[in-house]
PDB file of C-alpha atoms and ligand atoms in Angstrom:
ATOM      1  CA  UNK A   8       0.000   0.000   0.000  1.00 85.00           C
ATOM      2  CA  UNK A   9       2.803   2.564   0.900  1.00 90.00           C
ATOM      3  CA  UNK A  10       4.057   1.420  -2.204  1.00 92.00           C
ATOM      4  CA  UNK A  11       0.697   2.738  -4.431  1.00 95.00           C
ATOM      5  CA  UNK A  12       0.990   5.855  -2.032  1.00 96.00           C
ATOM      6  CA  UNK A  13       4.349   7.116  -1.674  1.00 97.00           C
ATOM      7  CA  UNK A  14       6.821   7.398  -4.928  1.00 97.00           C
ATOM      8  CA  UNK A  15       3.815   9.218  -6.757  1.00 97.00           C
ATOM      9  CA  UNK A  16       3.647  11.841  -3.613  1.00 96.00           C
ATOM     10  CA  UNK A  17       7.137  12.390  -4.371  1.00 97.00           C
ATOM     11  CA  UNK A  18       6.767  11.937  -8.046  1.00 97.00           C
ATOM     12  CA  UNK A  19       4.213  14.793  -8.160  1.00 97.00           C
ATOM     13  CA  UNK A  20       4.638  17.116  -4.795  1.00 97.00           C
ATOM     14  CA  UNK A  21       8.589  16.490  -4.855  1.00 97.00           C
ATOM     15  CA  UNK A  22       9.169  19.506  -2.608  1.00 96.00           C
ATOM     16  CA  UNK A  23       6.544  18.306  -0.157  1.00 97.00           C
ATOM     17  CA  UNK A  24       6.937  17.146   3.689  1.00 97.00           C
ATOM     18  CA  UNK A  25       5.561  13.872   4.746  1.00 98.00           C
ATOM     19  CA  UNK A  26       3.638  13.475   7.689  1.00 98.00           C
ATOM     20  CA  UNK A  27       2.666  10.245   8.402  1.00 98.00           C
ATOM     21  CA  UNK A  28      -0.529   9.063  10.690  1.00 97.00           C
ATOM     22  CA  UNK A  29      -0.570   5.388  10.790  1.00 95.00           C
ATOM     23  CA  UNK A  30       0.132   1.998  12.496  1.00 94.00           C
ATOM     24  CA  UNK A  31       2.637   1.288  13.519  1.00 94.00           C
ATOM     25  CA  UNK A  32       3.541   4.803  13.413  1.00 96.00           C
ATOM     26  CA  UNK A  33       7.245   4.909  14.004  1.00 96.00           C
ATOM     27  CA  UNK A  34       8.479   2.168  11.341  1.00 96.00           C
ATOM     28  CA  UNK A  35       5.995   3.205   8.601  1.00 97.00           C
ATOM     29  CA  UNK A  36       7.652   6.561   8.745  1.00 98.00           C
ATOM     30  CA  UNK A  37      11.153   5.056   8.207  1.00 97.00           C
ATOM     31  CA  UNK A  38       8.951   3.241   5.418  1.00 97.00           C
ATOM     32  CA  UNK A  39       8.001   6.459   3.680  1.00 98.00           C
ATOM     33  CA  UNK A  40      11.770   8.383   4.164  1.00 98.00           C
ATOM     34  CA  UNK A  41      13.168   4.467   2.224  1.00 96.00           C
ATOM     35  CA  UNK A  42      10.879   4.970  -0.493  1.00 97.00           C
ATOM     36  CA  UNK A  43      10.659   8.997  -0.681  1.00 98.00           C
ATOM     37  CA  UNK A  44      14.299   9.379  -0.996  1.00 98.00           C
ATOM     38  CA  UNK A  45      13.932  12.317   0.794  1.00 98.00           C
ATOM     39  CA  UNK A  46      16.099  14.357   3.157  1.00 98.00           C
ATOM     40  CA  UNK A  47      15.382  13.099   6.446  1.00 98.00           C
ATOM     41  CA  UNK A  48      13.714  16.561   7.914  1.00 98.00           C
ATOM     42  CA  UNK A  49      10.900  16.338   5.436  1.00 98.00           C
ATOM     43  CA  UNK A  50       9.771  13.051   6.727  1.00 98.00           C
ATOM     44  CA  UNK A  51       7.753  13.070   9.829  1.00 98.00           C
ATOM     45  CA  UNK A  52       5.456  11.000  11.674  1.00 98.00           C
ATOM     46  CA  UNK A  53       2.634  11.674  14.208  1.00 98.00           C
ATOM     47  CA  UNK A  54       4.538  10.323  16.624  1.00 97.00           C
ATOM     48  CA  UNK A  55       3.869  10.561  20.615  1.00 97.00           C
ATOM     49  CA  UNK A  56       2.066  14.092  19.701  1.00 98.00           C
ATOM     50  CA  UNK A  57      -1.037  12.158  20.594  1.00 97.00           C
ATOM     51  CA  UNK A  58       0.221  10.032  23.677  1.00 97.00           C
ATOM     52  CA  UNK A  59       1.857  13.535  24.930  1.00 97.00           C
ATOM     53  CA  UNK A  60      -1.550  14.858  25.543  1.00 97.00           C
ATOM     54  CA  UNK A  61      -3.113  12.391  26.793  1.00 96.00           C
ATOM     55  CA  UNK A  62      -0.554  12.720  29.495  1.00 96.00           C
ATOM     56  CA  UNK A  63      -0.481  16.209  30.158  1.00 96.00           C
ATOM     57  CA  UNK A  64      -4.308  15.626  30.109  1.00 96.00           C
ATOM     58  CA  UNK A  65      -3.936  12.821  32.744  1.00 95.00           C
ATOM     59  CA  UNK A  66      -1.113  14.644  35.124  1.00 92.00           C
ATOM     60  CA  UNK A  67      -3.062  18.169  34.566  1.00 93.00           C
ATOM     61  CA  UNK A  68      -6.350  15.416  36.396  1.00 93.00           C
ATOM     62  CA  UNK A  69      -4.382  14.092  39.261  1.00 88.00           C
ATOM     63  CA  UNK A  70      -2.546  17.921  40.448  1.00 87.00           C
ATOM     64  CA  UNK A  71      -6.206  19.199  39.799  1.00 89.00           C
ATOM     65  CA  UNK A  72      -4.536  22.312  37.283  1.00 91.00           C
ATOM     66  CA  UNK A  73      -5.394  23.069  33.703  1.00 94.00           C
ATOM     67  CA  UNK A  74      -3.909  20.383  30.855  1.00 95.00           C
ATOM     68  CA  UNK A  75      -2.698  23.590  29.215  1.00 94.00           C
ATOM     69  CA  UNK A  76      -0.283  24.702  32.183  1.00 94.00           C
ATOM     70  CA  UNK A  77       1.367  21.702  31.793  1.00 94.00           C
ATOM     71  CA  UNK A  78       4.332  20.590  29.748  1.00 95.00           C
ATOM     72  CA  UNK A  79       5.215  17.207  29.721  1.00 95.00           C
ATOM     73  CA  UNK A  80       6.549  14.853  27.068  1.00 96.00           C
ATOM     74  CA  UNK A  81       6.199  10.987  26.276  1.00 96.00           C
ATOM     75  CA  UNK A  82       8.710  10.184  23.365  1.00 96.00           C
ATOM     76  CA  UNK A  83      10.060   6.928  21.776  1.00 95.00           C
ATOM     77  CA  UNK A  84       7.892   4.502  20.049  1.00 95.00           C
ATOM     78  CA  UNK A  85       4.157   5.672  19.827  1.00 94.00           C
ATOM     79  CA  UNK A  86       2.240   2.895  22.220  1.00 85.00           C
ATOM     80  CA  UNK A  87       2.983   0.052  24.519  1.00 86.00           C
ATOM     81  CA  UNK A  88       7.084   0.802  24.943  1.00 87.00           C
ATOM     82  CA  UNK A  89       6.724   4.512  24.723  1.00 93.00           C
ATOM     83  CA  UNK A  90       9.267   6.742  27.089  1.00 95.00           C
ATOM     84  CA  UNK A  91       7.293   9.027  30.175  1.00 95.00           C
ATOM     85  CA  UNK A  92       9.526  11.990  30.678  1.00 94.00           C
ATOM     86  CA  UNK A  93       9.052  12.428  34.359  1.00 89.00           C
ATOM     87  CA  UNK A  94      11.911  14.394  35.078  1.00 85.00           C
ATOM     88  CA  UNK A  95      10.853  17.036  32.790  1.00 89.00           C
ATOM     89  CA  UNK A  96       7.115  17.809  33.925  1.00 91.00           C
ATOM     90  CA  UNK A  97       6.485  21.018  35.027  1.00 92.00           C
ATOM     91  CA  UNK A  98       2.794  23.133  35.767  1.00 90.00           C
ATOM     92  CA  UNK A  99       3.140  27.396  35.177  1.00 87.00           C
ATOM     93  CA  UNK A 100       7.244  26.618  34.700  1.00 88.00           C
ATOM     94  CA  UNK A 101       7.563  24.777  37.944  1.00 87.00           C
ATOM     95  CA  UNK A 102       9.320  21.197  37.768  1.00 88.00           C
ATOM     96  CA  UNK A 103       6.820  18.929  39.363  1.00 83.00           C
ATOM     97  CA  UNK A 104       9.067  16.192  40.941  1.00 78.00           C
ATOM     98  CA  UNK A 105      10.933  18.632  42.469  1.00 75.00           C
ATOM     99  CA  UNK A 106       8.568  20.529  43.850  1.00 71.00           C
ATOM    100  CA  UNK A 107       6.520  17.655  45.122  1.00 72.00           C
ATOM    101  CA  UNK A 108       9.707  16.792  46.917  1.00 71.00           C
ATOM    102  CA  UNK A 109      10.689  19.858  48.491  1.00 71.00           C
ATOM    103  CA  UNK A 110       7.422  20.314  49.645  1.00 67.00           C
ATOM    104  CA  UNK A 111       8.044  16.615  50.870  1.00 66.00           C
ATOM    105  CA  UNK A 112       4.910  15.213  49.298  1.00 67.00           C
ATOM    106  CA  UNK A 113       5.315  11.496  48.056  1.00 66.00           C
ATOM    107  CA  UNK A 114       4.203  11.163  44.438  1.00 66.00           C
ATOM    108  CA  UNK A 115       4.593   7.022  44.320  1.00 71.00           C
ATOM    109  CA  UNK A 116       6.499   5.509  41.396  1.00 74.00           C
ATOM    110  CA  UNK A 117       3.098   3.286  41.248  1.00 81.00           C
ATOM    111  CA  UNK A 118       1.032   6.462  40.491  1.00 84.00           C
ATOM    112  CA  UNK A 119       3.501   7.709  38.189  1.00 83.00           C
ATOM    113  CA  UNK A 120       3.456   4.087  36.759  1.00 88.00           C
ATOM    114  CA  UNK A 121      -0.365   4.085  36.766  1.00 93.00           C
ATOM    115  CA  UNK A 122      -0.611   7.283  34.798  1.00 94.00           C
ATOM    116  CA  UNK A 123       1.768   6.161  32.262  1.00 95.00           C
ATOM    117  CA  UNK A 124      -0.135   2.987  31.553  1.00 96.00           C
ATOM    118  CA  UNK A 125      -3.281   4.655  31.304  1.00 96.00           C
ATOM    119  CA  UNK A 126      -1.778   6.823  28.401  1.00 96.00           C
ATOM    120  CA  UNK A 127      -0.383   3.918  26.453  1.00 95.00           C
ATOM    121  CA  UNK A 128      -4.307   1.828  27.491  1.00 96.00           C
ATOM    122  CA  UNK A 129      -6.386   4.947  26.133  1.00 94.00           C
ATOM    123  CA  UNK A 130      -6.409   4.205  22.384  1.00 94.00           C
ATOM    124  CA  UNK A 131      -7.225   0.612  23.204  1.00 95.00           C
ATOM    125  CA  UNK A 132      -9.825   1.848  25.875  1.00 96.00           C
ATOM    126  CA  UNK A 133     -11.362   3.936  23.004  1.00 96.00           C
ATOM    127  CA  UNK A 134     -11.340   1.148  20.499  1.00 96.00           C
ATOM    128  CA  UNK A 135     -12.900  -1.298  22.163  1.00 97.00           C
ATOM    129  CA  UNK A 136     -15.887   1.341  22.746  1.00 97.00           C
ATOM    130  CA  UNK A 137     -16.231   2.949  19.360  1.00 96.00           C
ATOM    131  CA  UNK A 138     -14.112   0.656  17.309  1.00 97.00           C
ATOM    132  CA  UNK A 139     -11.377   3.517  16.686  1.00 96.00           C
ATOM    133  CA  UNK A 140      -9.521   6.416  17.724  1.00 96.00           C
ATOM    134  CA  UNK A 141     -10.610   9.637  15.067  1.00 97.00           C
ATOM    135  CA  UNK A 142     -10.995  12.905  17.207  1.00 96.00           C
ATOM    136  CA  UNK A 143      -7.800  13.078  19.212  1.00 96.00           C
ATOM    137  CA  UNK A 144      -5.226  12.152  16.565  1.00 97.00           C
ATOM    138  CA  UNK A 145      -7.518  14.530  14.154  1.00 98.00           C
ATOM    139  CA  UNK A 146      -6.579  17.297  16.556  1.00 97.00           C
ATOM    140  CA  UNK A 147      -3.380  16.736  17.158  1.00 97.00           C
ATOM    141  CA  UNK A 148      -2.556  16.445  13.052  1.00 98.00           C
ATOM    142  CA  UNK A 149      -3.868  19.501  12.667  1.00 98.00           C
ATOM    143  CA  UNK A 150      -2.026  20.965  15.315  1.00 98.00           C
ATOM    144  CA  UNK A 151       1.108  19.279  13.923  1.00 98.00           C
ATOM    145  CA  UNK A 152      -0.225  20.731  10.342  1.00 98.00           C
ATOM    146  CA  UNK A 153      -0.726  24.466  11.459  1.00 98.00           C
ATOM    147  CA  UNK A 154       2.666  24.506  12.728  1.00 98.00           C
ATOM    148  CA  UNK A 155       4.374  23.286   9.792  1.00 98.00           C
ATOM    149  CA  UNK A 156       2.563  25.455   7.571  1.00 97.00           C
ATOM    150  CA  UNK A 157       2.239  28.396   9.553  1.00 98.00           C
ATOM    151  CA  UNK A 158       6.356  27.991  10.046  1.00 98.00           C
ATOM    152  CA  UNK A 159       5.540  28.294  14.032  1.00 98.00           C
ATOM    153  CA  UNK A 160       8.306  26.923  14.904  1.00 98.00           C
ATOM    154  CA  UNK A 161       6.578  24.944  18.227  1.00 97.00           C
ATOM    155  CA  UNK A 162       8.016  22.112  19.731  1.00 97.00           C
ATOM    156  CA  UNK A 163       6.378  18.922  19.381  1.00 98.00           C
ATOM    157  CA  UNK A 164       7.134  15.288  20.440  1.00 98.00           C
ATOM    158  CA  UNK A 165       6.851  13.629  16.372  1.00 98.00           C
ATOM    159  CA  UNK A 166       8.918  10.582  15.372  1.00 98.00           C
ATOM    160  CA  UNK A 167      12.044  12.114  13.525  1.00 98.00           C
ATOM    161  CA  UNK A 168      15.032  10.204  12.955  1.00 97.00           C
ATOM    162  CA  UNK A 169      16.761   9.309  15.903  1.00 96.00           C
ATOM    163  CA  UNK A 170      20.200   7.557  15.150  1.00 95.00           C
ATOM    164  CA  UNK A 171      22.955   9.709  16.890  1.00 94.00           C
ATOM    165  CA  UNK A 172      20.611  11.253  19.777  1.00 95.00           C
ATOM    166  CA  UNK A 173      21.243  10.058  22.442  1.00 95.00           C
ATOM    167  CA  UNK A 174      23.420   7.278  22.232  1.00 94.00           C
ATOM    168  CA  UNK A 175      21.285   5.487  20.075  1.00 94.00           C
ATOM    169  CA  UNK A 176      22.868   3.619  17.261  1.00 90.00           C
ATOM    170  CA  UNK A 177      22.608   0.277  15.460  1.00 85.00           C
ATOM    171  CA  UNK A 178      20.578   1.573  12.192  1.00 91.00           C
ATOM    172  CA  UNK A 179      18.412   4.027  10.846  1.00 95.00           C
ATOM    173  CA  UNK A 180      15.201   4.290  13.097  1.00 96.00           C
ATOM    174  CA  UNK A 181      12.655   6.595  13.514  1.00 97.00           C
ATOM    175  CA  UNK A 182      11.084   7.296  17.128  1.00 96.00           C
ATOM    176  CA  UNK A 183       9.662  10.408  18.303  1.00 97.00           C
ATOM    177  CA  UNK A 184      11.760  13.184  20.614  1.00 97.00           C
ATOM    178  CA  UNK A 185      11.129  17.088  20.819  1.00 97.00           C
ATOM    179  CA  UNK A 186      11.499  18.246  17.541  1.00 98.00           C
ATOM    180  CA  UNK A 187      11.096  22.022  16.238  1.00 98.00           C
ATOM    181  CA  UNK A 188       9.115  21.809  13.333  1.00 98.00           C
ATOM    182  CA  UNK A 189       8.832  24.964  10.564  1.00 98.00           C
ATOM    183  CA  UNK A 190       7.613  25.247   6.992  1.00 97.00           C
ATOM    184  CA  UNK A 191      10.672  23.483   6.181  1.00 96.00           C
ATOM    185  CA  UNK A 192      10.368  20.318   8.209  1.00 98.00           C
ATOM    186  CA  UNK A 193      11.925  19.194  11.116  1.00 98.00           C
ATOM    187  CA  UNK A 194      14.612  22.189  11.944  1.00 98.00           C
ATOM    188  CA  UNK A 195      15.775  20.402  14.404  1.00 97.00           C
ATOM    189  CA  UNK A 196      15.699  18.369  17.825  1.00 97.00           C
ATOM    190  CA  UNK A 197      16.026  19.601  21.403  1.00 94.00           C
ATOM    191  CA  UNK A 198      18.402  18.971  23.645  1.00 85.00           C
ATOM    192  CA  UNK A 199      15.630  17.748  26.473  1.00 90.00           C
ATOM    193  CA  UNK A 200      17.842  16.875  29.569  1.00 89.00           C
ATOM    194  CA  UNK A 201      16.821  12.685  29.939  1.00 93.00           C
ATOM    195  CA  UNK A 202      17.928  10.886  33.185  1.00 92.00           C
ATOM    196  CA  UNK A 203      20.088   7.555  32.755  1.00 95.00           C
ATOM    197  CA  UNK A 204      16.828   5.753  33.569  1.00 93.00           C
ATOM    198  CA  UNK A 205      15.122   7.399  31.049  1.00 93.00           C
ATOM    199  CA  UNK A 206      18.083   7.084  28.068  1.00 96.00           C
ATOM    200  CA  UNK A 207      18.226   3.317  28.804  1.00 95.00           C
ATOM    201  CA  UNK A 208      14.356   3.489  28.111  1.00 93.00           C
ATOM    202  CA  UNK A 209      14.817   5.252  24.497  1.00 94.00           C
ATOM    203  CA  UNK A 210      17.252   2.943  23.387  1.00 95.00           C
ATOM    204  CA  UNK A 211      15.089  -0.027  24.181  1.00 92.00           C
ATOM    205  CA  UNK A 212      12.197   1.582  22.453  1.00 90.00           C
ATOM    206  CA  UNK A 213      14.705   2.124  19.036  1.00 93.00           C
ATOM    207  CA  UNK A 214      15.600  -1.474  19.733  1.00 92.00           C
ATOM    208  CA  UNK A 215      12.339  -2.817  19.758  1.00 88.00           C
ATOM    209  CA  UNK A 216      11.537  -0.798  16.539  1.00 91.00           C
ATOM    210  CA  UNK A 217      14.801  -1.336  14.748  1.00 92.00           C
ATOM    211  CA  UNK A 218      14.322  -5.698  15.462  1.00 91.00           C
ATOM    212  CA  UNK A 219      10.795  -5.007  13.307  1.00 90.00           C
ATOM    213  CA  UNK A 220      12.231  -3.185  10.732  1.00 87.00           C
ATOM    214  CA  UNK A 221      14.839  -5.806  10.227  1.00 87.00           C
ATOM    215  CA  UNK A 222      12.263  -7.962   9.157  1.00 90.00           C
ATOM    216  CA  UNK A 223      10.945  -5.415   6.271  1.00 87.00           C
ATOM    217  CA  UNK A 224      14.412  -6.361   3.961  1.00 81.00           C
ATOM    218  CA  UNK A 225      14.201  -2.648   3.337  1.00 80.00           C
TER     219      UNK A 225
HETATM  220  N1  NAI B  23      -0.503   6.925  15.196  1.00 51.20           N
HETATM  221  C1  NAI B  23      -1.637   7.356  15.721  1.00 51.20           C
HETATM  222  O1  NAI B  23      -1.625   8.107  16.707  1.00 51.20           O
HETATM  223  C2  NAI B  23      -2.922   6.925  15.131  1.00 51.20           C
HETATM  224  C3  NAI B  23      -2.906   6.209  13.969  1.00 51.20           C
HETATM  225  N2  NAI B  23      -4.075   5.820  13.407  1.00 51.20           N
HETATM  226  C4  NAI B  23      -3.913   5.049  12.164  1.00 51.20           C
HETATM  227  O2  NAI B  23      -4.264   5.891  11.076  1.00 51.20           O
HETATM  228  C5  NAI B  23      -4.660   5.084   9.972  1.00 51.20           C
HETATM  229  C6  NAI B  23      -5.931   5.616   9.377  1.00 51.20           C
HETATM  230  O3  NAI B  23      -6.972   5.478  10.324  1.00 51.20           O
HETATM  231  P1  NAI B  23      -8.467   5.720   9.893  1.00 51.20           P
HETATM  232  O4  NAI B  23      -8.552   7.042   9.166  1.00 51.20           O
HETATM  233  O5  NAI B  23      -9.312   5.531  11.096  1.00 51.20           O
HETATM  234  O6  NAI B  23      -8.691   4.493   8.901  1.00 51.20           O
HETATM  235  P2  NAI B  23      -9.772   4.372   7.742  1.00 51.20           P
HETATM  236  O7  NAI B  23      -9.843   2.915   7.425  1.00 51.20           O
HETATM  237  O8  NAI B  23     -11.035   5.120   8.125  1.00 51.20           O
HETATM  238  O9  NAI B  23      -9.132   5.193   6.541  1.00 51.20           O
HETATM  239  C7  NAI B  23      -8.107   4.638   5.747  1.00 51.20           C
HETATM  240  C8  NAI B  23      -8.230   5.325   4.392  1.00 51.20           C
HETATM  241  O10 NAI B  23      -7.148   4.902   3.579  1.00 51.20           O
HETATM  242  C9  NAI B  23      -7.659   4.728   2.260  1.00 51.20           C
HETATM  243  N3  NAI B  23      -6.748   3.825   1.524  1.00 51.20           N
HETATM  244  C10 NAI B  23      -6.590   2.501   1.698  1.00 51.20           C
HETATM  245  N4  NAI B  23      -5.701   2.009   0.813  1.00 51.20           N
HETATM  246  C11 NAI B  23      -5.277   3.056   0.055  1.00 51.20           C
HETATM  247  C12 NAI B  23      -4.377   3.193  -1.027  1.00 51.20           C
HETATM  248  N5  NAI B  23      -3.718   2.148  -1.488  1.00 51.20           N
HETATM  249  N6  NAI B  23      -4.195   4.417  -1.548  1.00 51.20           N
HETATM  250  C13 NAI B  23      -4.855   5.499  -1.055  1.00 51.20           C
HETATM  251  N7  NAI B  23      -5.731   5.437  -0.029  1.00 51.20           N
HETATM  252  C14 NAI B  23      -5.941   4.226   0.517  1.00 51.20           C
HETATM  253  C15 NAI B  23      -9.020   4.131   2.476  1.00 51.20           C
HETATM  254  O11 NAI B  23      -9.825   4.323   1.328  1.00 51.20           O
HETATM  255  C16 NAI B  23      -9.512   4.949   3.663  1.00 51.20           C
HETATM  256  O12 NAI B  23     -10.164   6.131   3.254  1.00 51.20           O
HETATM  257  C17 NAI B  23      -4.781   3.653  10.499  1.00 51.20           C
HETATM  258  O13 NAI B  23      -3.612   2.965  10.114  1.00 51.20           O
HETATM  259  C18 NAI B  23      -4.818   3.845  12.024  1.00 51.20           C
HETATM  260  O14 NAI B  23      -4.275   2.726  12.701  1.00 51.20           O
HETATM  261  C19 NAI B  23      -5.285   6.159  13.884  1.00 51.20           C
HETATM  262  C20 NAI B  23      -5.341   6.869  15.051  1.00 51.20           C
HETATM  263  C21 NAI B  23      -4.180   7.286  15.767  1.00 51.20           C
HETATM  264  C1  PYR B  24      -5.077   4.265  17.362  1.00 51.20           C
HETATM  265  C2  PYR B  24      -3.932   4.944  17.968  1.00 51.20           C
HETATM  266  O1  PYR B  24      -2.791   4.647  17.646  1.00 51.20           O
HETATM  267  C3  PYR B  24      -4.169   5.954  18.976  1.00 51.20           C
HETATM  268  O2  PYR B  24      -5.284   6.495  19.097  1.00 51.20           O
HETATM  269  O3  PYR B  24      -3.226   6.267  19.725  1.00 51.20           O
END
């Protein structure tokens, strides 16, 4: 299918960006930057946009604050081995974790745990009541969309290619970190501070993606 969709994309919008919504997200992307032949900025997928908001959503619910005064990030592999960025939350430009523990209130590794797994359950929670998952991701493109062609410049967790970012290596793969996107792509991908804990985390996620794509022959 990629195949009846792609090369005639680039055949006939050769100056175009990809962005790619699909299943599974992160290796159809590398998919479409294989067959585009494109430079790697101007292929992008959907990424953890959506799981990203579903998280602020969820954190913004438990500290009882607006989803909008939070930042917070998942990145790697969109679903079940994607990457929380705990150390990075903050509400109004205040780090959470740090807060919480200077104000020596106990936020459990279970909770955190919890809230995580209800972001990576909510598609499957919404699919097994309506059959699919349509008004989220629609959002969230768009929102991806506007900034791209409104050159924006915003920050937004998409699957870019990752090789070389922290420490991960062993092939082309494509897994979603902070990226700045513009009218001309991905400009580039920030330098998000990532505990140990965290980096180990990433490079499983690339591994896990990278042992599928082995089995394309791509
Ligand atoms: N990564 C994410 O966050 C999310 C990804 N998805 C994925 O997005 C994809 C689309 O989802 P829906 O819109 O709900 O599916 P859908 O089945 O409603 O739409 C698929 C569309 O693709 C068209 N199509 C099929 N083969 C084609 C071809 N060879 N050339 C051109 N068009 C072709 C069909 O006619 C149909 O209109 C699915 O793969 C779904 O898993 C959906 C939600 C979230
Ligand atoms: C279907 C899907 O990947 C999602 O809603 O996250």
């Amino acid at each position: 299918m990629w195949l009846c969709i792609v090369p005639p994309l680039v055949k006939y919008s050769p100056e175009t960006t990809l962005l790619v919504v699909s299943n599974p997200v992160d290796v159809l992307t590398y998919v479409a930057w294989k067959l585009s032949g494109f430079p790697s900025n101007r292929v992008i997928g959907s990424g953890t946009n959506l799981d990203s908001s579903r998280f602020r959503f969820l954190i913004a619910d438990h500290l009882d604050v607006n989803a909008q005064d939070v930042q917070a990030y998942i990145v790697g592999e969109h679903g079940d081995s994607s990457v929380a960025l705990w150390s990075g939350i903050s509400v109004g430009g205040v780090p959470v974790l740090s807060f919480l523990e200077r104000q020596q209130i106990a936020l459990e590794k279970e909770t955190l745990e919890k809230i995580h797994q209800e972001v990576v359950h909510s598609a499957y929670e919404v699919i097994s009541l309506k059959g699919y998952t349509s008004w989220a991701i629609g959002y969230s493109v768009a929102n991806l969309a506007r900034t791209i062609l409104r050159d924006q410049r915003r920050i937004h967790p998409v699957s870019v290619l990752a090789k070389g970012f922290y420490g991960i290596d062993g092939g082309d793969v494509f897994l979603s970190l902070p990226a700045q996107l513009g009218r001309s792509g991905v400009l580039g991908v920030t330098n998000v501070h990532l505990t140990d804990e965290e980096i180990e985390q990433l490079r499983n996620s690339a591994k896990t993606i990278l042992e599928v794509q082995s089995q394309l022959g791509i």
